[in-house]
Structures are given as structure tokens and as C-alpha cells.
CSV table of C-alpha atoms and ligand atoms in Angstrom, one decimal:
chain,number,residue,atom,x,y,z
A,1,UNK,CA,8.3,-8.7,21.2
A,2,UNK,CA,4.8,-9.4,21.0
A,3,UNK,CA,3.7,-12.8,23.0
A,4,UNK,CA,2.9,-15.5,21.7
A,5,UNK,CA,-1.0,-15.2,23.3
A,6,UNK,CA,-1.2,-12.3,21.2
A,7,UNK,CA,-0.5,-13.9,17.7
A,8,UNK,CA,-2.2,-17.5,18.6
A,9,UNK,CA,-5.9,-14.7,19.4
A,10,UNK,CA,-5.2,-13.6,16.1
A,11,UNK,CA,-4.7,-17.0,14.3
A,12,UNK,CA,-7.7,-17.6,16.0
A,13,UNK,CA,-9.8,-15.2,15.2
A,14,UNK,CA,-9.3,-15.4,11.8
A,15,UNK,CA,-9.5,-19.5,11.9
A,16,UNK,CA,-12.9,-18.9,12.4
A,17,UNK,CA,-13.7,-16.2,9.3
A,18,UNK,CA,-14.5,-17.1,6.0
A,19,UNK,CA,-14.0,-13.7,4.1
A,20,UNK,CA,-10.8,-11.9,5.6
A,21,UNK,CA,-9.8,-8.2,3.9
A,22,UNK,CA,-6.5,-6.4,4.2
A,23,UNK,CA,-6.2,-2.7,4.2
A,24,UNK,CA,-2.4,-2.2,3.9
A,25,UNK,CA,-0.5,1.2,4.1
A,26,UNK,CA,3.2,2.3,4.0
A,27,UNK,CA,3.8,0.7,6.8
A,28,UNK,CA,3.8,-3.0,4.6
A,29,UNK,CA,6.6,-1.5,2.4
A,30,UNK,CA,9.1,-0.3,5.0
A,31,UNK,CA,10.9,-3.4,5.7
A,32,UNK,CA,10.8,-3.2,1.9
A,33,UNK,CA,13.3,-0.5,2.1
A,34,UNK,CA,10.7,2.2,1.7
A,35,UNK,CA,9.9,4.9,3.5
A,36,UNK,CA,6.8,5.8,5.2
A,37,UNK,CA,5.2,9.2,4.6
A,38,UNK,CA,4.6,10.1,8.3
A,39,UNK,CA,7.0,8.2,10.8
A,40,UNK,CA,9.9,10.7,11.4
A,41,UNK,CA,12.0,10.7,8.2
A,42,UNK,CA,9.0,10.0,6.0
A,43,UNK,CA,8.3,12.7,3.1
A,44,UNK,CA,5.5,14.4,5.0
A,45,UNK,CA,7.5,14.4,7.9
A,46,UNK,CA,10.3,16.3,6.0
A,47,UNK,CA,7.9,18.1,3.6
A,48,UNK,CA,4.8,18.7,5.7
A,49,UNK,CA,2.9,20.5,3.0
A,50,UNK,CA,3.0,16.9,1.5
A,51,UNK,CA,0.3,15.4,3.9
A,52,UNK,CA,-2.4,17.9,2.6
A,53,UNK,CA,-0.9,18.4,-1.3
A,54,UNK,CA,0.9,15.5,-1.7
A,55,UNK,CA,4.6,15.6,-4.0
A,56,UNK,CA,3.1,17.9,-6.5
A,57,UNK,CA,2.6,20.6,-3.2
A,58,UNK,CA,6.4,19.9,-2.2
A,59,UNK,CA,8.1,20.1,-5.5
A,60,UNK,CA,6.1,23.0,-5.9
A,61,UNK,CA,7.0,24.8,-2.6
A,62,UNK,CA,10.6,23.3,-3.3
A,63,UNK,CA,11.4,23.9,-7.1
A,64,UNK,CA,15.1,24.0,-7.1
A,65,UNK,CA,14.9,20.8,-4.8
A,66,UNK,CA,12.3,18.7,-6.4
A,67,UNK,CA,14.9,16.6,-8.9
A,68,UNK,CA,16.8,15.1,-5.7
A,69,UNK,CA,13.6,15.2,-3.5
A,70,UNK,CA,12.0,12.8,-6.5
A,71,UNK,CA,15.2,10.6,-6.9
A,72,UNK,CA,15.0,10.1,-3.2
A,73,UNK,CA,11.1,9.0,-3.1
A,74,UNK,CA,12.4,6.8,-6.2
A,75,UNK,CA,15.2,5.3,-4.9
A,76,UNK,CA,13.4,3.2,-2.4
A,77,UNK,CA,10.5,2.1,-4.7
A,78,UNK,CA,13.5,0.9,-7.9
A,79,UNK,CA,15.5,-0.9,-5.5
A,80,UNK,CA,12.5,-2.7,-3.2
A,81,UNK,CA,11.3,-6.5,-3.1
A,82,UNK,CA,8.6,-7.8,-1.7
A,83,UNK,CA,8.9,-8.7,2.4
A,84,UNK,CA,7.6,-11.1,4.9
A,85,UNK,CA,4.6,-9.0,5.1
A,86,UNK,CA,3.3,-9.3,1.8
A,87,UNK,CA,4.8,-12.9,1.3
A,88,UNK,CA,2.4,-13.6,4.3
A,89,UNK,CA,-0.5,-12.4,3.1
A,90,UNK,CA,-0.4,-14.4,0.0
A,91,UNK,CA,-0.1,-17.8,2.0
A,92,UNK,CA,-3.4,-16.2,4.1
A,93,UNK,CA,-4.8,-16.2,0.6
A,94,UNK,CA,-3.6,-19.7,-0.3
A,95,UNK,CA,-4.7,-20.7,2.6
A,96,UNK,CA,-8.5,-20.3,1.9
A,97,UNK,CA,-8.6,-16.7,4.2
A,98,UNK,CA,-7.6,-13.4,2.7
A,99,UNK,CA,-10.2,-12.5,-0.3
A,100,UNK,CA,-8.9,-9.3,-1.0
A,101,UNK,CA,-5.9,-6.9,-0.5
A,102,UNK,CA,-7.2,-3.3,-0.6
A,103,UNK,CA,-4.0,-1.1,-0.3
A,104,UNK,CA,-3.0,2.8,-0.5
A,105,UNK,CA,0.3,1.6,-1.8
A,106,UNK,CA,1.8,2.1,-5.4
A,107,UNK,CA,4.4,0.3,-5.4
A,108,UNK,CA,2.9,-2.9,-6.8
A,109,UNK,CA,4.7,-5.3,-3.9
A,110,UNK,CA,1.6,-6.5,-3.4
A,111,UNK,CA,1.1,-7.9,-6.8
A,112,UNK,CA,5.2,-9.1,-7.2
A,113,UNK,CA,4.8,-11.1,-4.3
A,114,UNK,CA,1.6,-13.1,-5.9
A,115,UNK,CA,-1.7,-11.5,-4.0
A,116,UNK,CA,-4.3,-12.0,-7.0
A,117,UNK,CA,-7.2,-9.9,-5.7
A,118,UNK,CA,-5.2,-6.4,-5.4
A,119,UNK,CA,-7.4,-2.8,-4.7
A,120,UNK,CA,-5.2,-0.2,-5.4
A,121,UNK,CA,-6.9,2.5,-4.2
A,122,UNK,CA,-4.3,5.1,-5.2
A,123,UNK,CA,-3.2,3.7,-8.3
A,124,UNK,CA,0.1,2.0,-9.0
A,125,UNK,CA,3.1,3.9,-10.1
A,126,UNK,CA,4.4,1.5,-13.0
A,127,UNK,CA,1.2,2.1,-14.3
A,128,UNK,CA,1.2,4.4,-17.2
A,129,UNK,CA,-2.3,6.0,-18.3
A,130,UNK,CA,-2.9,8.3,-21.5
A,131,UNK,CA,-4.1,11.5,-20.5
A,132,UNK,CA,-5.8,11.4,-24.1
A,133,UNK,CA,-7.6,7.7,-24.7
A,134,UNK,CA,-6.8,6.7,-20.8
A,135,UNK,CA,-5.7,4.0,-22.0
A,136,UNK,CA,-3.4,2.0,-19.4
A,137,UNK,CA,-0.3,0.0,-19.9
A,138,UNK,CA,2.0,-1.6,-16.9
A,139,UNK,CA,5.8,-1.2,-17.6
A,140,UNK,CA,8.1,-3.3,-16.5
A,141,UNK,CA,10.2,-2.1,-13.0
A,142,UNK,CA,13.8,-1.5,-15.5
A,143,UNK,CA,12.8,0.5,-18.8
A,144,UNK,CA,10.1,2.3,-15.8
A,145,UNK,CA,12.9,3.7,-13.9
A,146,UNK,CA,15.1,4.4,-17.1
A,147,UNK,CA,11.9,6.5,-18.4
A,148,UNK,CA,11.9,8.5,-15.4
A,149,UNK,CA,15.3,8.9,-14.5
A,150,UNK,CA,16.0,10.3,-17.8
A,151,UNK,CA,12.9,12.6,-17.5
A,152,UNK,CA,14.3,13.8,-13.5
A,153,UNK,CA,17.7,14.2,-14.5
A,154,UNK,CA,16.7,16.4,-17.6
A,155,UNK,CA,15.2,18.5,-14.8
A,156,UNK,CA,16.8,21.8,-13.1
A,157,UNK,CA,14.0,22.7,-11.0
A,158,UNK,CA,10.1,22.0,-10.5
A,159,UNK,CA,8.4,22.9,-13.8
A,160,UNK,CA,4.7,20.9,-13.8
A,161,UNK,CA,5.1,22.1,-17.9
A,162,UNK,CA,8.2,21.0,-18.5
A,163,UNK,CA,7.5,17.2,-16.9
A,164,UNK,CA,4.6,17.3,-19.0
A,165,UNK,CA,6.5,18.0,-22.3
A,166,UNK,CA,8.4,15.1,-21.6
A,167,UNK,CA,6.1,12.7,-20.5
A,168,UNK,CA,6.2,9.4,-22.7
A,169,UNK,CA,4.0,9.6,-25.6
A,170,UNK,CA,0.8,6.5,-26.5
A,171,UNK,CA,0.1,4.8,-29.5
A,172,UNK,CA,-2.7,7.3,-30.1
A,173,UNK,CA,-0.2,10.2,-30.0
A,174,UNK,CA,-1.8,11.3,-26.3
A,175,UNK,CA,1.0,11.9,-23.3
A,176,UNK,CA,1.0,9.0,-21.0
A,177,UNK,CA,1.3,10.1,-17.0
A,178,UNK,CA,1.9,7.4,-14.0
A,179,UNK,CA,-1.1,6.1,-12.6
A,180,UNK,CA,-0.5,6.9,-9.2
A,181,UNK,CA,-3.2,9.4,-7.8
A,182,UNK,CA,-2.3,12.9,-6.6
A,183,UNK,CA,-3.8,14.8,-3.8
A,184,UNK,CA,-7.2,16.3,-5.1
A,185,UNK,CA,-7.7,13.4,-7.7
A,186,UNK,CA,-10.6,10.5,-7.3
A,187,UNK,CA,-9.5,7.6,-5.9
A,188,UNK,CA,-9.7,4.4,-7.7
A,189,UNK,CA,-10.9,1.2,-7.3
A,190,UNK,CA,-13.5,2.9,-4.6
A,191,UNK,CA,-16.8,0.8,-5.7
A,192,UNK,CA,-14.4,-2.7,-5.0
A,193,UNK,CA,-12.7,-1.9,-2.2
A,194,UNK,CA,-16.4,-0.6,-0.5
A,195,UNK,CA,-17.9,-4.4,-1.8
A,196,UNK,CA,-14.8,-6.2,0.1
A,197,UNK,CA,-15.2,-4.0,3.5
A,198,UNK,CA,-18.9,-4.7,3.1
A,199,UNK,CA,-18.3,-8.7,2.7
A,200,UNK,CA,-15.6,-9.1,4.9
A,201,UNK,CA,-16.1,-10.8,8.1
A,202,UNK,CA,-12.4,-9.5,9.4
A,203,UNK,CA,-10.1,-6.7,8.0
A,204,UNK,CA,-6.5,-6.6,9.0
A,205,UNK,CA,-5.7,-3.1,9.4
A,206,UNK,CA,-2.3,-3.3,8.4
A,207,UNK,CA,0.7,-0.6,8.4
A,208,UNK,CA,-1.2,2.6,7.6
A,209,UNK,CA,-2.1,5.9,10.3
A,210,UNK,CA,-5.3,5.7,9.1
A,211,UNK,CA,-5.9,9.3,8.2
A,212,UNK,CA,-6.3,9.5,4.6
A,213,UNK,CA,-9.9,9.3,3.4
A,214,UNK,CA,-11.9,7.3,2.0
A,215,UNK,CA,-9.5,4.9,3.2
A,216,UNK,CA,-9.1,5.5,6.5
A,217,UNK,CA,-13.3,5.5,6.4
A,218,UNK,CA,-13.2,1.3,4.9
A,219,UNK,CA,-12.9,0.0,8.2
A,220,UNK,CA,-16.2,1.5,9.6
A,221,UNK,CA,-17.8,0.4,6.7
A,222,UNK,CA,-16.3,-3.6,7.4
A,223,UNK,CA,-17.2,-2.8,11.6
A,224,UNK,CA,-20.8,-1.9,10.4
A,225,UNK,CA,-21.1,-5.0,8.6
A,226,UNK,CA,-20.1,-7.0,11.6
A,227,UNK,CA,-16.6,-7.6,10.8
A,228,UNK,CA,-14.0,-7.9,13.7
A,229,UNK,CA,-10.7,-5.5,13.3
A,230,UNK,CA,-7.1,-6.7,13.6
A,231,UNK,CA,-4.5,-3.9,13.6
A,232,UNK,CA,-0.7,-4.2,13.0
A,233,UNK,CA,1.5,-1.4,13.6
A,234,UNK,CA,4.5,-0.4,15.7
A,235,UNK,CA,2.9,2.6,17.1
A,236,UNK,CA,-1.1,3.4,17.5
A,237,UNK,CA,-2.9,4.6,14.6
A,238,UNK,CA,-5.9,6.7,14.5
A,239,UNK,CA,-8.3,3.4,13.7
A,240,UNK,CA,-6.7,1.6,16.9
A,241,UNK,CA,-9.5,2.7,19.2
A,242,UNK,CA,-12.3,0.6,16.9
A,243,UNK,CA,-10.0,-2.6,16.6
A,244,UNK,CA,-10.8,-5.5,18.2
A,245,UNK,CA,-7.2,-6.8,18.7
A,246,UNK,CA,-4.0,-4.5,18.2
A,247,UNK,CA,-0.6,-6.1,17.6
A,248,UNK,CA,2.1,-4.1,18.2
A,249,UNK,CA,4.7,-4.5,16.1
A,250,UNK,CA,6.0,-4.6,12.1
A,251,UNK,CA,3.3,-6.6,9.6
A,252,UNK,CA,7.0,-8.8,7.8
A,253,UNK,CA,7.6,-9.6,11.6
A,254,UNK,CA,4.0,-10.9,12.8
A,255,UNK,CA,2.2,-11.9,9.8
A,256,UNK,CA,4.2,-14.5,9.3
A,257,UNK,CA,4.0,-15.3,13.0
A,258,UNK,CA,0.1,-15.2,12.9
A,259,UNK,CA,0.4,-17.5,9.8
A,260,UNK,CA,2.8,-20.4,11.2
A,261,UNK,CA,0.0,-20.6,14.0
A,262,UNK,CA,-3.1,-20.9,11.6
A,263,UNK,CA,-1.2,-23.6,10.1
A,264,UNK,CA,-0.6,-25.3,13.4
A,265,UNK,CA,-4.7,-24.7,14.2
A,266,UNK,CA,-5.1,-26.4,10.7
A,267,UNK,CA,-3.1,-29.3,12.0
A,268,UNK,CA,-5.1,-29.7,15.1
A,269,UNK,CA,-7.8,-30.4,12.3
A,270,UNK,CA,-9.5,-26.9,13.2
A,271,UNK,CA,-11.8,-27.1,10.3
A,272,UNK,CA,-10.2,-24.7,7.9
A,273,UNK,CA,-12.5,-22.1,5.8
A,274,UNK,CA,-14.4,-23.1,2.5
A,275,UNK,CA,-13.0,-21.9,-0.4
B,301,OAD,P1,1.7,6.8,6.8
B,301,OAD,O1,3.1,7.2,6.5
B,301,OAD,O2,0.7,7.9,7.1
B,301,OAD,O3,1.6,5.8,7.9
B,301,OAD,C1,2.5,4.7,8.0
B,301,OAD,C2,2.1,3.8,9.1
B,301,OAD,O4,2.9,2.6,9.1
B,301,OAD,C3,2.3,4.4,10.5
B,301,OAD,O5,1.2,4.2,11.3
B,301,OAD,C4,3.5,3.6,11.1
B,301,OAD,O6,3.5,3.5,12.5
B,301,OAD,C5,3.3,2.3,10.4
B,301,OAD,N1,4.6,1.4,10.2
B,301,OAD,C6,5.8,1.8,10.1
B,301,OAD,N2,6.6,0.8,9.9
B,301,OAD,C7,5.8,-0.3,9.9
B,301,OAD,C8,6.1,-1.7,9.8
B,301,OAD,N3,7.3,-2.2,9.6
B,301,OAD,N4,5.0,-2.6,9.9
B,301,OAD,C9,3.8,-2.1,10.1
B,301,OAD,N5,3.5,-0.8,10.2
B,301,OAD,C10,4.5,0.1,10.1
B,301,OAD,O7,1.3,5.9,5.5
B,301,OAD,P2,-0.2,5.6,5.0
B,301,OAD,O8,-1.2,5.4,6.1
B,301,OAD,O9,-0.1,4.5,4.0
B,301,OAD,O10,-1.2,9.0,-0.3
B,301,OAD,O11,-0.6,6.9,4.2
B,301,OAD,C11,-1.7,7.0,3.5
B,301,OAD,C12,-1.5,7.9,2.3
B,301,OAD,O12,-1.0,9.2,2.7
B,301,OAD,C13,-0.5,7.4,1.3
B,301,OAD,O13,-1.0,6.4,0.4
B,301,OAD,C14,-0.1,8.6,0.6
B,301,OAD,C15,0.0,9.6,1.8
B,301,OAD,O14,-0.2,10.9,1.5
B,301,OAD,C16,-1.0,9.7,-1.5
B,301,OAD,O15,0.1,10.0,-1.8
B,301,OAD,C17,-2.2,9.9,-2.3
């Protein structure tokens, strides 16, 4: 377990910023139930075509698989809550620290658990947009799962036509797809998420193997800025080498950790940040 020196140079360090940014990854989500895409076991891991085409390249390359291989990346996201992770980065925000939450996630845990200043850089899955007026609706987490259930289980194998065909229909008559972004497709959110690195005067790096661009690239842009680096992760990531302080370990496990000691700092009447 991580000492407590570790978390109390952390607390610290962020005692003393005024602007803190979190770049979160799958990492946040798995003591959420849901898997990672690269830790052994994740979809890439199993699918490896996924890390370079993403589910569309593995449903593709696995047709007469791709109903149970969608049911299983499903199954985690219906049935997961938010975790001491997220939980904790909503008191930082309470607190008067964390600005902004810039994460690759789309599984909206982030916004369940109460963090009001949420990038979603790709997308968010109960997100629905119309491929026709784009326009965008969230659905709620029971008639989402109903929607797709019924459009997987209608499935025999992989047919990019036939998902379309079913895909729930708009007001304006349009097909409405999720809004989660798919390998090859623009990010979103970019222009906010590059305004929070630039402003920041931390990041937490939190969860994420910091290899998927543009991403991956945000922490550069806060390091260039003059903003110190705090990574969380069980194993090294490729952004360790720039941080400033790794903590090795899961984000539910020392985020609330790091938080419990800001609160002590705030009781030693360690001037807390302006709001
Ligand atoms: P990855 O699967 O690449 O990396 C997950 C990271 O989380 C790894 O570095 C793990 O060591 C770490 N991790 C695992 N459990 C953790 C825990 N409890 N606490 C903290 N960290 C933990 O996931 P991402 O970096 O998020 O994109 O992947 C980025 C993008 O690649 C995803 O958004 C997805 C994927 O292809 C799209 O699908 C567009």
C-alpha cells in the first residue's frame, strides 16, 4: 500500500494550486465493475485489432461473435455505479480544487456521481445523436439498455447495415446512433479540454495508459503551461516519465486517501484555494 508520505506530498501539492484538472481513463471505472481496454482481460487485450479500430474493427473481424462480444462490453457499463474514485473527485471539486474533469470515458460515472464540469472527450454512450439534424438527447440508463438489448439480441452476426436499420429513429424522422466516438471519428469536446490543460496549474493523470491521442498529448500541453503532474495507476503508464509524483495504486483506493489529508491540511488552517 502506498505510504502515507506519498498521499500527504500529493494533498500538498495540490493544497497549494488554485486550478486542478483531471484526465481520467478506464482505469477510474474498474472498481466500477468495468473493464479496462488494455490490462489483461480488457477488450483490446482479447481483441487486439480493437486498440487500432476500436469495436467496429472487432465485430467486424468477429461477425458471428459480435452479439455476445457487445453484451459483454455492455454488461459492465448497465450494471456499474459510481466508485470512490469519482466520489472523490467531486469533494476535490467541492472543495474549491478540481475545475474540470476531462475524461476518455463513456460511461457517464463521472456525471452520476455529481462532477459538474465533465469533458467527454469521446462522447458518452447514453447519449443519442441524429445522424440527420445531430441533434442530441441523453436517455435514461433503463429504457438505454432496453433499446439496445433488443437491437443486439435481434442480431445473428456483425452486420454494420443491419444495426443501422434498427437504430432508434428522431423526431425529425433521422436515425439516432450513440454518441460514443469510434476509432477514425473527431473527438469531442477538444477546444475545452485544450482551454482546461492550458489553465490548469495541476492535472491528475488518473487511470488511463496514456496512449490514445489527442488525449494522451493534454498533459504536455498542462506541463508546458507550468502545471505539475500527479499520476494514479497500479502499473506505469506511458505519461509516467513527465509526472511529477506517481502514486501507485487504484484512483477509488487513494483519492479518497489524498482527500481525507487536504481536509486535515484545511484544518491546520492551510489557507484553502479561492473559489
Ligand atoms: P486503457 O485500457 O488503455 O488503460 C487503462 C489504465 O488504467 C491502465 O494504465 C491501467 O493500469 C489502469 N488501471 C487499471 N485499474 C485501475 C484502477 N483501479 N485505478 C487506476 N488505474 C487503473 O484505457 P484508456 O487509457 O482509458 O477509446 O484508453 C483510452 C482509450 O482507448 C479509450 O477511451 C478507448 C480505447 O480504445 C475509444 O474506444 C475511442
Amino acid at each position: 500500500m502506498i505510504s502515507h508520505e506519498m498521499i500527504d506530498k500529493a494533498a500538498r501539492l495540490i493544497s497549494g494550486c488554485k486550478r486542478v484538472t483531471a484526465l481520467s481513463g478506464a482505469g477510474v471505472s474498474a472498481e466500477s465493475g468495468i473493464s479496462t481496454y488494455r490490462d489483461a482481460g480488457g477488450l483490446w487485450d482479447r481483441y487486439p485489432e480493437g486498440s487500432s479500430g476500436g469495436i467496429l474493427a472487432v465485430m467486424t473481424n468477429h461477425p458471428e461473435d459480435a452479439p455476445q462480444i457487445l453484451m459483454g462490453f455492455l454488461e459492465g457499463i448497465k450494471k456499474a455505479k459510481p466508485n470512490p474514485g469519482h466520489r472523490a473527485l467531486v469533494d476535490l471539486e467541492e472543495m474549491g480544487y478540481l475545475r474540470a474533469v476531462i475524461t476518455q470515458n463513456v460511461d457517464n460515472l463521472h456525471r452520476e456521481a455529481g462532477s459538474s464540469q465533465v469533458f467527454e472527450m469521446h462522447g458518452n454512450l447514453y447519449r443519442l445523436r441524429c445522424l440527420k439534424c445531430n441533434k442530441k438527447e441523453i436517455m435514461g440508463r433503463e429504457p438505454y439498455f432496453k433499446m439496445l438489448e433488443e437491437l443486439i439480441n435481434k442480431m445473428t452476426r456483425f452486420s454494420l447495415e443491419e444495426i443501422a436499420s434498427n437504430l432508434p429513429s428522431c423526431s425529425c424522422g433521422g436515425s439516432a446512433r450513440p454518441d460514443a466516438v469510434a476509432f477514425g471519428e473527431p473527438v469531442q469536446d477538444l477546444p475545452e479540454a485544450m482551454a482546461e490543460a492550458k489553465a490548469c496549474d495541476l492535472m491528475l493523470i488518473l487511470g488511463t495508459s496514456g496512449v490514445v491521442y489527442p488525449a494522451a498529448s493534454l498533459p504536455g500541453v498542462a506541463q508546458s503551461g507550468g502545471a505539475k503532474l500527479i499520476e494514479i495507476n497500479p502499473q506505469q503508464s506511458a505519461l509516467t516519465g513527465r509526472c511529477d509524483l506517481f502514486l501507485e495504486g487504484k484512483t477509488g483506493e487513494i483519492l479518497p486517501r489524498i482527500v481525507s489529508s487536504l481536509r486535515e491540511i484545511q484544518g491546520k488552517n492551510i489557507i484553502p484555494p479561492e473559489s
